[in-house]
Amino acid sequence: MKKKIAVLPGDGIGPEIIEQAVSVLKSVASKYGHEFTFEYGSVGACAIDECGDPFPQKTYELCKNSDAVLFGAIGDPKYDNNPKSKVRPEQGLLKMRKSLGLFANLRPIEPFDKLSGRSPLKDEIVKGASLIIVRELTGGLYFGEPRGRSESGDKAFDTCIYSRGEIERVARKAFELAKGRKNHVTLVDKANVIATSRLWREVVTDIHEREYSSVTLDFMFVDNAAMKLVTDPRFFDIVLTENLFGDILSDEASVITGSIGLLPSASVGSEISLFEPIHGSFPQAKGKHIADPIATILSAAMLLDISFGLKKEADAVRNACSMAIEKDMVTPEIAEDGKGRTTEQVGEYIAANI
Ligand code: IPM
Ligand code: MN
């Protein structure tokens, strides 16, 4: 198979972890006889420094002309504490999601048995948990207009807005995913307070009745879901939710696996899809060789699976990651021996074991 992959390393630890994922993909290509070409583009703070735009047109075109996008992370502390800065790296991420039409963000939470002791949650709670958060990614409070400040500056406002169409397309993704799993979708919302949540319930119920009545559908308020995720994560199969709730719940759910450095994600749309670790740019770790590349490598596995339909290859990548974890070939944060390996050593080990 011949494919072109757009690679956007971004900021902080982005370039280090991306490099490892690219070398794993190269190993897959040579082992299974594929031809992957990699073309690099800039995004985030480094793109602002280069050309003033956190998601330049050139990068947009590169993504549009590729078969899939592999992305590292965005964000730089020099912008975080400056509320007055006009462009922020995160705007690049949002522009990228919106302009590429990446409306569904899939965040699978699969704990590794070996690491169950690493989770702050008890073994008996996390053991056997397996869920996917399906987060709506191009609507809600993140994009709603109007937003901003009142003239006097002492009031600020955001708008949460969703249309039937936006809810339907992401709900379909959730139901489709459920069919290959435990057949259970939980819609997480705040329908007791928020109008958009009531529309979500209405639309999801309609689609369920019309197209997916064989899937079990239930509803949960987000505050209750936040508690249930850490007290009884096995309850969940597919969590379907809007943009901001999905953002918060997916960080929370990362404690189930014991490390946010292990969680991949896929952002899918009607054309191109993008794959990225759910963690951020971790600027404190930049250049220290301690960043865990596994979340990014598992994102590359999702890329093989979802964008290219290469299931066998994707499984080979996942197995090599599990092997690294089994053999304690992991970065210091999760290493049993207390020392751990470098980002590069972990990546090389996984690439060598495809
Ligand atoms: C994420 C991140 C982003 C988000 C930030 C960096 C804008 O937290 O991908 O979850 O809020 O979506
Ligand atoms: Mn987030």
CSV table of C-alpha atoms and ligand atoms in Angstrom, one decimal:
chain,number,residue,atom,x,y,z
A,1,MET,CA,0.0,0.0,0.0
A,2,LYS,CA,1.3,3.5,-0.9
A,3,LYS,CA,0.3,6.3,1.4
A,4,LYS,CA,1.3,9.8,2.3
A,5,ILE,CA,1.2,10.9,5.9
A,6,ALA,CA,1.3,14.5,7.0
A,7,VAL,CA,3.5,14.8,10.1
A,8,LEU,CA,2.9,17.8,12.4
A,9,PRO,CA,5.3,17.6,15.4
A,10,GLY,CA,4.2,20.9,17.0
A,11,ASP,CA,5.6,22.2,20.3
A,12,GLY,CA,7.2,21.0,23.5
A,13,ILE,CA,7.8,17.2,23.5
A,14,GLY,CA,5.9,17.0,20.2
A,15,PRO,CA,8.9,16.5,18.0
A,16,GLU,CA,10.5,13.9,20.2
A,17,ILE,CA,7.5,11.6,20.5
A,18,ILE,CA,6.5,12.1,16.9
A,19,GLU,CA,10.0,11.0,15.8
A,20,GLN,CA,9.4,7.7,17.6
A,21,ALA,CA,6.0,7.2,16.1
A,22,VAL,CA,7.4,7.8,12.6
A,23,SER,CA,10.2,5.3,13.1
A,24,VAL,CA,7.6,2.7,14.2
A,25,LEU,CA,5.5,3.5,11.0
A,26,LYS,CA,8.7,3.0,9.0
A,27,SER,CA,9.3,-0.3,10.6
A,28,VAL,CA,5.7,-1.3,9.8
A,29,ALA,CA,6.2,-0.3,6.2
A,30,SER,CA,9.3,-2.3,5.7
A,31,LYS,CA,8.0,-5.3,7.6
A,32,TYR,CA,4.7,-5.5,5.7
A,33,GLY,CA,5.8,-4.2,2.3
A,34,HIS,CA,4.1,-0.8,2.3
A,35,GLU,CA,5.4,2.5,1.1
A,36,PHE,CA,4.7,5.4,3.5
A,37,THR,CA,6.0,8.8,2.7
A,38,PHE,CA,6.2,11.5,5.4
A,39,GLU,CA,5.8,15.2,4.8
A,40,TYR,CA,6.4,17.6,7.7
A,41,GLY,CA,4.4,20.7,8.4
A,42,SER,CA,4.4,23.3,11.2
A,43,VAL,CA,1.6,24.0,13.7
A,44,GLY,CA,1.4,25.7,17.1
A,45,ALA,CA,3.8,28.1,18.8
A,46,CYS,CA,6.6,27.1,16.4
A,47,ALA,CA,4.4,28.1,13.5
A,48,ILE,CA,3.6,31.5,15.2
A,49,ASP,CA,7.3,32.1,15.5
A,50,GLU,CA,7.8,31.2,11.9
A,51,CYS,CA,5.0,33.0,10.2
A,52,GLY,CA,2.6,34.5,12.8
A,53,ASP,CA,-0.1,31.9,12.2
A,54,PRO,CA,-0.5,28.8,14.5
A,55,PHE,CA,-2.1,26.8,11.6
A,56,PRO,CA,-0.7,28.2,8.3
A,57,GLN,CA,-2.4,27.7,5.0
A,58,LYS,CA,0.6,25.7,3.8
A,59,THR,CA,0.0,23.2,6.6
A,60,TYR,CA,-3.7,23.1,5.9
A,61,GLU,CA,-2.9,22.2,2.2
A,62,LEU,CA,-0.4,19.6,3.3
A,63,CYS,CA,-3.1,17.9,5.4
A,64,LYS,CA,-5.7,18.1,2.7
A,65,ASN,CA,-3.3,16.5,0.2
A,66,SER,CA,-2.3,13.6,2.5
A,67,ASP,CA,-4.0,10.3,3.4
A,68,ALA,CA,-3.8,10.9,7.1
A,69,VAL,CA,-2.3,13.3,9.6
A,70,LEU,CA,-0.1,12.4,12.6
A,71,PHE,CA,0.1,15.2,15.1
A,72,GLY,CA,2.2,15.7,18.3
A,73,ALA,CA,1.2,18.5,20.6
A,74,ILE,CA,0.6,22.2,20.8
A,75,GLY,CA,1.3,24.8,23.5
A,76,ASP,CA,4.1,26.9,24.9
A,77,PRO,CA,4.2,28.5,28.4
A,78,LYS,CA,5.3,31.8,26.9
A,79,TYR,CA,1.7,32.2,25.7
A,80,ASP,CA,-0.1,30.6,28.7
A,81,ASN,CA,0.4,33.4,31.2
A,82,ASN,CA,-0.2,36.2,28.8
A,83,PRO,CA,-3.9,36.7,28.5
A,84,LYS,CA,-3.2,39.7,26.2
A,85,SER,CA,-1.4,37.8,23.5
A,86,LYS,CA,-3.4,38.1,20.3
A,87,VAL,CA,-2.5,34.7,18.8
A,88,ARG,CA,-2.3,31.6,20.9
A,89,PRO,CA,-0.9,28.2,19.8
A,90,GLU,CA,-4.2,26.5,20.8
A,91,GLN,CA,-6.0,28.5,18.2
A,92,GLY,CA,-4.0,26.5,15.7
A,93,LEU,CA,-5.4,23.3,17.1
A,94,LEU,CA,-8.9,24.6,17.0
A,95,LYS,CA,-8.5,26.0,13.4
A,96,MET,CA,-7.0,22.7,12.3
A,97,ARG,CA,-10.0,20.7,13.8
A,98,LYS,CA,-12.5,23.0,12.3
A,99,SER,CA,-11.0,23.5,8.8
A,100,LEU,CA,-10.3,19.8,8.4
A,101,GLY,CA,-13.9,19.0,9.5
A,102,LEU,CA,-12.7,16.7,12.3
A,103,PHE,CA,-16.0,16.4,14.1
A,104,ALA,CA,-15.5,13.3,16.2
A,105,ASN,CA,-12.7,12.7,18.6
A,106,LEU,CA,-12.3,9.0,19.7
A,107,ARG,CA,-10.4,8.5,22.9
A,108,PRO,CA,-10.1,4.8,23.8
A,109,ILE,CA,-9.2,4.0,27.4
A,110,GLU,CA,-7.6,0.5,27.6
A,111,PRO,CA,-5.7,-0.2,30.8
A,112,PHE,CA,-2.6,-2.5,30.6
A,113,ASP,CA,-2.8,-5.3,33.2
A,114,LYS,CA,0.8,-4.9,34.1
A,115,LEU,CA,0.2,-1.2,35.0
A,116,SER,CA,-2.9,-1.6,37.1
A,117,GLY,CA,-0.9,-1.0,40.2
A,118,ARG,CA,0.1,2.4,38.8
A,119,SER,CA,-3.4,3.8,38.7
A,120,PRO,CA,-4.3,5.7,41.8
A,121,LEU,CA,-7.6,3.8,41.6
A,122,LYS,CA,-7.8,0.3,43.2
A,123,ASP,CA,-7.0,-2.7,41.1
A,124,GLU,CA,-10.5,-4.2,41.4
A,125,ILE,CA,-12.0,-1.0,40.1
A,126,VAL,CA,-9.9,-0.6,37.0
A,127,LYS,CA,-9.4,-4.2,36.1
A,128,GLY,CA,-11.3,-5.1,32.9
A,129,ALA,CA,-12.4,-1.5,32.2
A,130,SER,CA,-12.4,-0.7,28.5
A,131,LEU,CA,-14.2,2.3,27.1
A,132,ILE,CA,-14.1,4.9,24.3
A,133,ILE,CA,-14.9,8.5,24.8
A,134,VAL,CA,-16.5,9.9,21.7
A,135,ARG,CA,-16.1,13.6,22.0
A,136,GLU,CA,-17.8,16.1,19.6
A,137,LEU,CA,-14.9,18.2,18.4
A,138,THR,CA,-16.0,21.1,16.3
A,139,GLY,CA,-18.9,22.7,18.1
A,140,GLY,CA,-20.2,23.8,21.4
A,141,LEU,CA,-18.5,26.4,23.7
A,142,TYR,CA,-15.2,26.0,21.8
A,143,PHE,CA,-16.5,27.6,18.7
A,144,GLY,CA,-19.9,29.2,19.4
A,145,GLU,CA,-20.4,32.9,18.5
A,146,PRO,CA,-20.8,35.5,19.9
A,147,ARG,CA,-17.9,35.3,22.4
A,148,GLY,CA,-15.8,37.9,24.0
A,149,ARG,CA,-15.9,40.9,26.3
A,150,SER,CA,-18.5,43.5,27.0
A,151,GLU,CA,-17.5,47.1,26.0
A,152,SER,CA,-16.5,48.0,29.6
A,153,GLY,CA,-14.5,44.8,29.8
A,154,ASP,CA,-15.9,43.6,33.1
A,155,LYS,CA,-18.2,41.0,31.5
A,156,ALA,CA,-17.2,38.1,29.3
A,157,PHE,CA,-19.3,35.6,27.4
A,158,ASP,CA,-19.2,32.4,25.4
A,159,THR,CA,-21.9,30.7,23.4
A,160,CYS,CA,-22.7,27.0,23.5
A,161,ILE,CA,-24.5,26.1,20.3
A,162,TYR,CA,-25.3,22.8,18.6
A,163,SER,CA,-27.4,21.9,15.5
A,164,ARG,CA,-29.2,18.7,14.9
A,165,GLY,CA,-26.8,17.8,12.1
A,166,GLU,CA,-23.7,18.3,14.3
A,167,ILE,CA,-25.2,16.0,16.9
A,168,GLU,CA,-26.4,13.3,14.4
A,169,ARG,CA,-23.1,12.8,12.7
A,170,VAL,CA,-21.1,12.3,15.8
A,171,ALA,CA,-23.8,10.1,17.4
A,172,ARG,CA,-23.7,7.8,14.3
A,173,LYS,CA,-19.9,7.3,14.9
A,174,ALA,CA,-20.7,6.4,18.5
A,175,PHE,CA,-23.4,3.9,17.6
A,176,GLU,CA,-21.2,2.4,14.9
A,177,LEU,CA,-18.3,1.9,17.3
A,178,ALA,CA,-20.7,0.3,19.9
A,179,LYS,CA,-21.8,-2.3,17.4
A,180,GLY,CA,-18.3,-3.8,17.3
A,181,ARG,CA,-18.0,-3.8,21.1
A,182,LYS,CA,-20.4,-4.2,24.0
A,183,ASN,CA,-23.3,-2.5,22.2
A,184,HIS,CA,-23.8,0.2,24.8
A,185,VAL,CA,-23.8,3.9,24.4
A,186,THR,CA,-24.0,6.4,27.3
A,187,LEU,CA,-24.9,9.9,26.3
A,188,VAL,CA,-23.3,12.2,28.9
A,189,ASP,CA,-24.9,15.7,29.2
A,190,LYS,CA,-26.4,18.2,31.5
A,191,ALA,CA,-30.0,18.0,30.3
A,192,ASN,CA,-31.4,19.0,33.7
A,193,VAL,CA,-29.9,22.5,33.2
A,194,ILE,CA,-28.7,23.2,29.6
A,195,ALA,CA,-30.8,23.6,26.5
A,196,THR,CA,-28.2,22.2,24.1
A,197,SER,CA,-28.1,19.1,26.2
A,198,ARG,CA,-31.8,18.7,25.8
A,199,LEU,CA,-31.4,18.9,22.0
A,200,TRP,CA,-28.6,16.2,22.3
A,201,ARG,CA,-31.0,13.9,24.1
A,202,GLU,CA,-33.8,14.5,21.6
A,203,VAL,CA,-31.5,13.9,18.5
A,204,VAL,CA,-29.7,10.9,19.9
A,205,THR,CA,-33.0,9.3,21.0
A,206,ASP,CA,-34.4,9.8,17.5
A,207,ILE,CA,-31.4,8.3,15.7
A,208,HIS,CA,-31.3,5.4,18.2
A,209,GLU,CA,-35.0,4.6,17.5
A,210,ARG,CA,-34.6,5.0,13.8
A,211,GLU,CA,-31.3,3.4,13.1
A,212,TYR,CA,-29.7,1.7,16.1
A,213,SER,CA,-32.4,0.3,18.3
A,214,SER,CA,-30.3,-2.9,18.8
A,215,VAL,CA,-27.7,-0.8,20.8
A,216,THR,CA,-28.4,-0.1,24.5
A,217,LEU,CA,-28.6,3.6,25.0
A,218,ASP,CA,-28.7,5.3,28.4
A,219,PHE,CA,-28.2,8.9,29.6
A,220,MET,CA,-26.1,10.3,32.4
A,221,PHE,CA,-25.6,13.8,33.8
A,222,VAL,CA,-22.0,14.8,33.5
A,223,ASP,CA,-21.4,15.4,37.2
A,224,ASN,CA,-22.6,11.8,37.9
A,225,ALA,CA,-20.6,10.5,35.0
A,226,ALA,CA,-17.5,12.1,36.4
A,227,MET,CA,-18.0,10.2,39.6
A,228,LYS,CA,-18.9,6.9,37.9
A,229,LEU,CA,-15.8,7.0,35.7
A,230,VAL,CA,-13.6,6.6,38.7
A,231,THR,CA,-15.8,4.5,40.9
A,232,ASP,CA,-17.2,2.1,38.3
A,233,PRO,CA,-15.5,2.5,34.9
A,234,ARG,CA,-16.5,-0.9,33.8
A,235,PHE,CA,-20.1,0.4,33.5
A,236,PHE,CA,-19.1,2.3,30.3
A,237,ASP,CA,-18.6,1.1,26.8
A,238,ILE,CA,-19.0,4.1,24.6
A,239,VAL,CA,-19.3,7.5,26.2
A,240,LEU,CA,-20.9,10.0,23.8
A,241,THR,CA,-20.6,13.6,24.7
A,242,GLU,CA,-20.2,17.3,23.6
A,243,ASN,CA,-16.9,19.1,23.2
A,244,LEU,CA,-16.1,20.6,26.7
A,245,PHE,CA,-17.5,17.7,28.7
A,246,GLY,CA,-15.5,15.3,26.5
A,247,ASP,CA,-12.3,17.3,27.1
A,248,ILE,CA,-12.7,17.2,30.9
A,249,LEU,CA,-13.8,13.6,31.1
A,250,SER,CA,-11.1,12.2,28.9
A,251,ASP,CA,-8.3,13.7,31.1
A,252,GLU,CA,-10.2,12.3,34.1
A,253,ALA,CA,-10.5,8.9,32.5
A,254,SER,CA,-6.7,8.8,31.9
A,255,VAL,CA,-6.2,8.0,35.6
A,256,ILE,CA,-7.8,4.6,34.9
A,257,THR,CA,-4.8,3.6,32.9
A,258,GLY,CA,-2.4,5.1,35.4
A,259,SER,CA,-0.8,7.5,32.9
A,260,ILE,CA,-1.9,10.1,30.4
A,261,GLY,CA,1.2,9.2,28.5
A,262,LEU,CA,-0.4,6.0,27.2
A,263,LEU,CA,-3.6,7.4,25.7
A,264,PRO,CA,-4.0,7.8,21.9
A,265,SER,CA,-6.8,9.5,20.0
A,266,ALA,CA,-8.2,9.8,16.6
A,267,SER,CA,-10.1,12.8,15.3
A,268,VAL,CA,-12.2,11.8,12.4
A,269,GLY,CA,-14.2,13.7,9.8
A,270,SER,CA,-15.8,12.9,6.5
A,271,GLU,CA,-12.5,13.1,4.6
A,272,ILE,CA,-9.2,13.2,6.4
A,273,SER,CA,-8.5,11.9,9.9
A,274,LEU,CA,-5.9,13.1,12.4
A,275,PHE,CA,-4.2,11.1,15.1
A,276,GLU,CA,-2.6,12.5,18.3
A,277,PRO,CA,-1.8,11.6,21.9
A,278,ILE,CA,-4.4,13.1,24.3
A,279,HIS,CA,-1.6,14.6,26.5
A,280,GLY,CA,-0.3,18.1,25.8
A,281,SER,CA,3.1,19.6,24.9
A,282,PHE,CA,4.6,19.0,28.4
A,283,PRO,CA,7.1,21.8,28.0
A,284,GLN,CA,8.9,21.0,31.3
A,285,ALA,CA,10.1,17.7,29.8
A,286,LYS,CA,11.2,19.1,26.4
A,287,GLY,CA,14.6,17.8,25.4
A,288,LYS,CA,15.0,15.7,28.6
A,289,HIS,CA,14.3,12.4,26.9
A,290,ILE,CA,11.7,11.4,29.5
A,291,ALA,CA,8.5,11.9,27.5
A,292,ASP,CA,6.5,8.7,27.0
A,293,PRO,CA,6.2,8.1,23.2
A,294,ILE,CA,3.6,5.3,23.7
A,295,ALA,CA,0.5,7.5,23.4
A,296,THR,CA,1.8,8.8,20.1
A,297,ILE,CA,2.8,5.3,18.9
A,298,LEU,CA,-0.7,4.0,19.8
A,299,SER,CA,-2.1,6.9,17.8
A,300,ALA,CA,-0.1,5.7,14.8
A,301,ALA,CA,-1.7,2.3,15.4
A,302,MET,CA,-5.1,4.0,15.2
A,303,LEU,CA,-4.0,5.7,12.0
A,304,LEU,CA,-3.1,2.4,10.4
A,305,ASP,CA,-6.4,0.9,11.5
A,306,ILE,CA,-8.9,3.7,10.8
A,307,SER,CA,-7.4,5.6,7.9
A,308,PHE,CA,-5.7,2.7,6.0
A,309,GLY,CA,-7.7,-0.3,7.1
A,310,LEU,CA,-4.4,-2.1,8.1
A,311,LYS,CA,-5.7,-4.1,11.1
A,312,LYS,CA,-2.9,-6.6,11.2
A,313,GLU,CA,-0.3,-3.9,11.2
A,314,ALA,CA,-2.1,-1.9,13.8
A,315,ASP,CA,-2.3,-4.9,16.1
A,316,ALA,CA,1.4,-5.5,15.6
A,317,VAL,CA,2.1,-1.9,16.8
A,318,ARG,CA,-0.2,-2.4,19.8
A,319,ASN,CA,1.4,-5.7,20.7
A,320,ALA,CA,4.9,-4.2,20.5
A,321,CYS,CA,3.7,-1.5,22.9
A,322,SER,CA,2.3,-4.1,25.3
A,323,MET,CA,5.5,-5.9,25.1
A,324,ALA,CA,7.5,-2.8,26.0
A,325,ILE,CA,5.2,-2.4,29.0
A,326,GLU,CA,5.5,-6.1,30.0
A,327,LYS,CA,9.3,-5.9,29.7
A,328,ASP,CA,9.5,-2.6,31.6
A,329,MET,CA,11.0,-0.9,28.5
A,330,VAL,CA,9.2,2.3,29.5
A,331,THR,CA,10.0,5.9,30.5
A,332,PRO,CA,10.7,6.8,34.1
A,333,GLU,CA,7.1,7.8,35.1
A,334,ILE,CA,5.8,4.3,34.8
A,335,ALA,CA,9.0,2.2,35.1
A,336,GLU,CA,9.0,-0.5,37.7
A,337,ASP,CA,12.7,-0.3,38.2
A,338,GLY,CA,12.4,3.3,39.2
A,339,LYS,CA,14.8,4.5,36.5
A,340,GLY,CA,13.2,3.8,33.2
A,341,ARG,CA,14.4,4.3,29.6
A,342,THR,CA,14.7,7.3,27.4
A,343,THR,CA,12.0,8.3,24.9
A,344,GLU,CA,14.3,7.1,22.1
A,345,GLN,CA,15.0,3.7,23.8
A,346,VAL,CA,11.3,3.0,24.2
A,347,GLY,CA,10.6,4.0,20.6
A,348,GLU,CA,13.5,1.9,19.2
A,349,TYR,CA,12.4,-1.1,21.3
A,350,ILE,CA,8.8,-0.9,19.9
A,351,ALA,CA,10.0,-0.3,16.3
A,352,ALA,CA,12.4,-3.3,16.6
A,353,ASN,CA,9.5,-5.5,17.8
A,354,ILE,CA,7.0,-5.0,15.0
B,1,IPM,C1,-7.2,18.5,24.1
B,1,IPM,C2,-6.6,19.8,24.6
B,1,IPM,C3,-7.2,20.9,23.8
B,1,IPM,C4,-8.7,21.0,24.0
B,1,IPM,C5,-6.5,22.3,24.1
B,1,IPM,C6,-5.0,22.3,24.0
B,1,IPM,C7,-7.1,23.4,23.3
B,1,IPM,O1,-6.8,19.9,26.0
B,1,IPM,O2,-7.0,18.1,22.9
B,1,IPM,O3,-7.9,17.8,24.9
B,1,IPM,O4,-9.2,21.6,24.9
B,1,IPM,O5,-9.4,20.4,23.1
B,2,MN,MN,-7.9,18.3,26.9
